[in-house]
């Protein structure tokens, strides 16, 4: 698949940033937001020279940096193409946690416990109904690559005997089931795109000002009791959120034919579309601010 030779955004010669990094940044943004999906052929070096008004050496430096990052593949006589990406898919509508879902795909999942402390409850954890909570911070990897930072709050004293050793390279939900007989049966989830702070970006090995995917929620056990409040920041390049869409049984039948486009909206589908548009706008704003 080839991409058309469209005009590029003008480079800023007065920004102090080298031109090859600006070209690399423009192309990288298009790769990351899937304007240039995997398998797409990039314009030739000559076309990129014209597009950005730079020399061939600048273009070659930019392409070399993208190749070193694993974002493109270069071949003699066949130009450059966007490289396949190793993405991990998370089904956010299911109660199974990230560890279990990744493990089911054959990925090697690792978990590092960053901290485990008892704290006073606040407004964000009052749903747990306890004066104190166990605050857990973890870093999750897949095939050795950092993909998520997880903050979890659990009620005390119900889970006060939980230890960091219990959770090393383990699933929290599995440990809750094995050690406490608690099964996660339902929950509420919210998704948003946010800017990562310095510590978060360092842990996820992301560049400054990169957006991340934040999944927040509360989980309930088999008896309907709230047992977990969590916030999970996902690496936007390595994790994809999947949502299964089903028509509400109580909703009116969707009209056929031309009226289909005006049928009742599915709120989950709408939120998925809104999130995609939000991420693209966010990435564009960050790219513009950085150049």
Tab-separated table of N, CA and C in Angstrom, residues 86-111 140-143 147 150 170-174 184 189 215 219 230 232 234 238-244:
chain	number	residue	atom	x	y	z
A	86	UNK	N	4.030	-4.878	17.190
A	86	UNK	CA	3.599	-5.869	18.169
A	86	UNK	C	2.659	-5.184	19.140
A	87	UNK	N	1.362	-5.439	19.001
A	87	UNK	CA	0.368	-4.802	19.847
A	87	UNK	C	-0.301	-5.842	20.737
A	88	UNK	N	-0.570	-5.450	21.965
A	88	UNK	CA	-1.285	-6.311	22.905
A	88	UNK	C	-2.700	-5.763	23.051
A	89	UNK	N	-3.669	-6.633	22.884
A	89	UNK	CA	-5.063	-6.213	22.895
A	89	UNK	C	-5.700	-6.500	24.261
A	90	UNK	N	-6.383	-5.479	24.792
A	90	UNK	CA	-7.073	-5.630	26.071
A	90	UNK	C	-8.571	-5.484	25.858
A	91	UNK	N	-9.327	-6.478	26.302
A	91	UNK	CA	-10.776	-6.444	26.215
A	91	UNK	C	-11.292	-5.744	27.470
A	92	UNK	N	-11.564	-4.446	27.339
A	92	UNK	CA	-11.861	-3.644	28.525
A	92	UNK	C	-13.250	-3.928	29.098
A	93	UNK	N	-14.105	-4.615	28.344
A	93	UNK	CA	-15.447	-4.912	28.835
A	93	UNK	C	-15.478	-6.210	29.645
A	94	UNK	N	-14.339	-6.872	29.792
A	94	UNK	CA	-14.291	-8.112	30.564
A	94	UNK	C	-13.660	-7.871	31.929
A	95	UNK	N	-14.049	-8.706	32.902
A	95	UNK	CA	-13.536	-8.540	34.256
A	95	UNK	C	-12.120	-9.086	34.408
A	96	UNK	N	-11.684	-9.942	33.503
A	96	UNK	CA	-10.331	-10.490	33.615
A	96	UNK	C	-9.317	-9.361	33.485
A	97	UNK	N	-8.267	-9.414	34.296
A	97	UNK	CA	-7.277	-8.356	34.320
A	97	UNK	C	-6.317	-8.418	33.150
A	98	UNK	N	-5.456	-7.415	33.089
A	98	UNK	CA	-4.497	-7.312	31.995
A	98	UNK	C	-3.556	-8.500	31.974
A	99	UNK	N	-3.081	-8.939	33.138
A	99	UNK	CA	-2.142	-10.052	33.199
A	99	UNK	C	-2.729	-11.315	32.598
A	100	UNK	N	-3.959	-11.636	32.977
A	100	UNK	CA	-4.598	-12.853	32.470
A	100	UNK	C	-4.832	-12.775	30.970
A	101	UNK	N	-5.241	-11.611	30.481
A	101	UNK	CA	-5.511	-11.481	29.051
A	101	UNK	C	-4.233	-11.585	28.231
A	102	UNK	N	-3.156	-10.956	28.717
A	102	UNK	CA	-1.887	-11.051	27.993
A	102	UNK	C	-1.353	-12.472	28.019
A	103	UNK	N	-1.443	-13.123	29.174
A	103	UNK	CA	-0.945	-14.484	29.294
A	103	UNK	C	-1.659	-15.447	28.372
A	104	UNK	N	-2.946	-15.196	28.108
A	104	UNK	CA	-3.712	-16.093	27.245
A	104	UNK	C	-3.273	-16.015	25.789
A	105	UNK	N	-2.548	-14.944	25.426
A	105	UNK	CA	-2.071	-14.790	24.048
A	105	UNK	C	-0.675	-15.361	23.858
A	106	UNK	N	-0.075	-15.859	24.930
A	106	UNK	CA	1.267	-16.414	24.833
A	106	UNK	C	2.372	-15.432	25.164
A	107	UNK	N	2.019	-14.194	25.500
A	107	UNK	CA	3.034	-13.213	25.869
A	107	UNK	C	3.643	-13.575	27.220
A	108	UNK	N	4.913	-13.259	27.390
A	108	UNK	CA	5.582	-13.456	28.672
A	108	UNK	C	5.320	-12.232	29.542
A	109	UNK	N	4.514	-12.398	30.583
A	109	UNK	CA	4.048	-11.278	31.394
A	109	UNK	C	4.875	-11.182	32.675
A	110	UNK	N	5.355	-9.992	32.988
A	110	UNK	CA	6.093	-9.752	34.219
A	110	UNK	C	5.450	-8.642	35.026
A	111	UNK	N	5.566	-8.729	36.341
A	111	UNK	CA	5.006	-7.705	37.219
A	111	UNK	C	6.014	-7.358	38.300
A	140	UNK	N	3.894	-3.350	34.839
A	140	UNK	CA	3.673	-4.606	34.106
A	140	UNK	C	4.415	-4.563	32.779
A	141	UNK	N	5.045	-5.687	32.445
A	141	UNK	CA	5.756	-5.825	31.177
A	141	UNK	C	5.175	-6.979	30.383
A	142	UNK	N	5.358	-6.925	29.079
A	142	UNK	CA	4.986	-8.025	28.184
A	142	UNK	C	6.165	-8.273	27.264
A	143	UNK	N	6.694	-9.490	27.301
A	143	UNK	CA	7.886	-9.837	26.527
A	143	UNK	C	9.032	-8.880	26.824
A	147	UNK	N	4.550	-1.976	29.594
A	147	UNK	CA	3.315	-1.646	28.889
A	147	UNK	C	2.269	-0.982	29.783
A	150	UNK	N	0.236	0.399	37.085
A	150	UNK	CA	-1.051	0.120	37.716
A	150	UNK	C	-1.044	0.588	39.159
A	170	UNK	N	2.812	-11.928	39.188
A	170	UNK	CA	1.534	-12.618	39.401
A	170	UNK	C	0.379	-11.682	39.102
A	171	UNK	N	-0.777	-12.274	38.874
A	171	UNK	CA	-2.013	-11.529	38.653
A	171	UNK	C	-2.668	-11.227	39.990
A	172	UNK	N	-3.006	-9.963	40.228
A	172	UNK	CA	-3.685	-9.587	41.477
A	172	UNK	C	-5.001	-10.338	41.617
A	173	UNK	N	-5.782	-10.401	40.551
A	173	UNK	CA	-7.080	-11.066	40.634
A	173	UNK	C	-6.923	-12.544	40.957
A	174	UNK	N	-5.891	-13.180	40.392
A	174	UNK	CA	-5.652	-14.583	40.711
A	174	UNK	C	-5.273	-14.754	42.173
A	184	UNK	N	-13.513	-11.551	41.142
A	184	UNK	CA	-14.015	-10.308	40.532
A	184	UNK	C	-15.134	-10.682	39.571
A	189	UNK	N	-15.935	0.829	34.387
A	189	UNK	CA	-14.691	1.227	33.748
A	189	UNK	C	-14.864	2.559	33.024
A	215	UNK	N	-7.085	3.730	32.001
A	215	UNK	CA	-8.282	2.951	32.308
A	215	UNK	C	-8.485	2.999	33.817
A	219	UNK	N	-14.003	-2.486	40.947
A	219	UNK	CA	-14.384	-3.880	40.740
A	219	UNK	C	-15.163	-4.390	41.948
A	230	UNK	N	-8.985	1.135	40.905
A	230	UNK	CA	-7.701	1.097	40.198
A	230	UNK	C	-7.609	2.173	39.131
A	232	UNK	N	-5.000	2.464	35.670
A	232	UNK	CA	-3.940	1.813	34.907
A	232	UNK	C	-3.599	2.662	33.698
A	234	UNK	N	-1.610	2.872	30.290
A	234	UNK	CA	-1.102	1.945	29.290
A	234	UNK	C	-0.205	2.653	28.273
A	238	UNK	N	1.853	0.110	22.483
A	238	UNK	CA	1.899	-1.340	22.653
A	238	UNK	C	0.582	-1.963	23.090
A	239	UNK	N	-0.371	-1.145	23.548
A	239	UNK	CA	-1.638	-1.682	24.039
A	239	UNK	C	-2.796	-1.073	23.253
A	240	UNK	N	-3.692	-1.944	22.808
A	240	UNK	CA	-4.899	-1.533	22.080
A	240	UNK	C	-6.114	-1.981	22.883
A	241	UNK	N	-7.090	-1.101	23.056
A	241	UNK	CA	-8.325	-1.455	23.748
A	241	UNK	C	-9.336	-1.992	22.732
A	242	UNK	N	-9.845	-3.186	22.996
A	242	UNK	CA	-10.893	-3.782	22.168
A	242	UNK	C	-12.207	-3.768	22.940
A	243	UNK	N	-13.300	-3.486	22.243
A	243	UNK	CA	-14.623	-3.458	22.861
A	243	UNK	C	-15.582	-4.234	21.976
A	244	UNK	N	-16.223	-5.259	22.530
A	244	UNK	CA	-17.247	-5.991	21.801
A	244	UNK	C	-18.555	-5.209	21.876
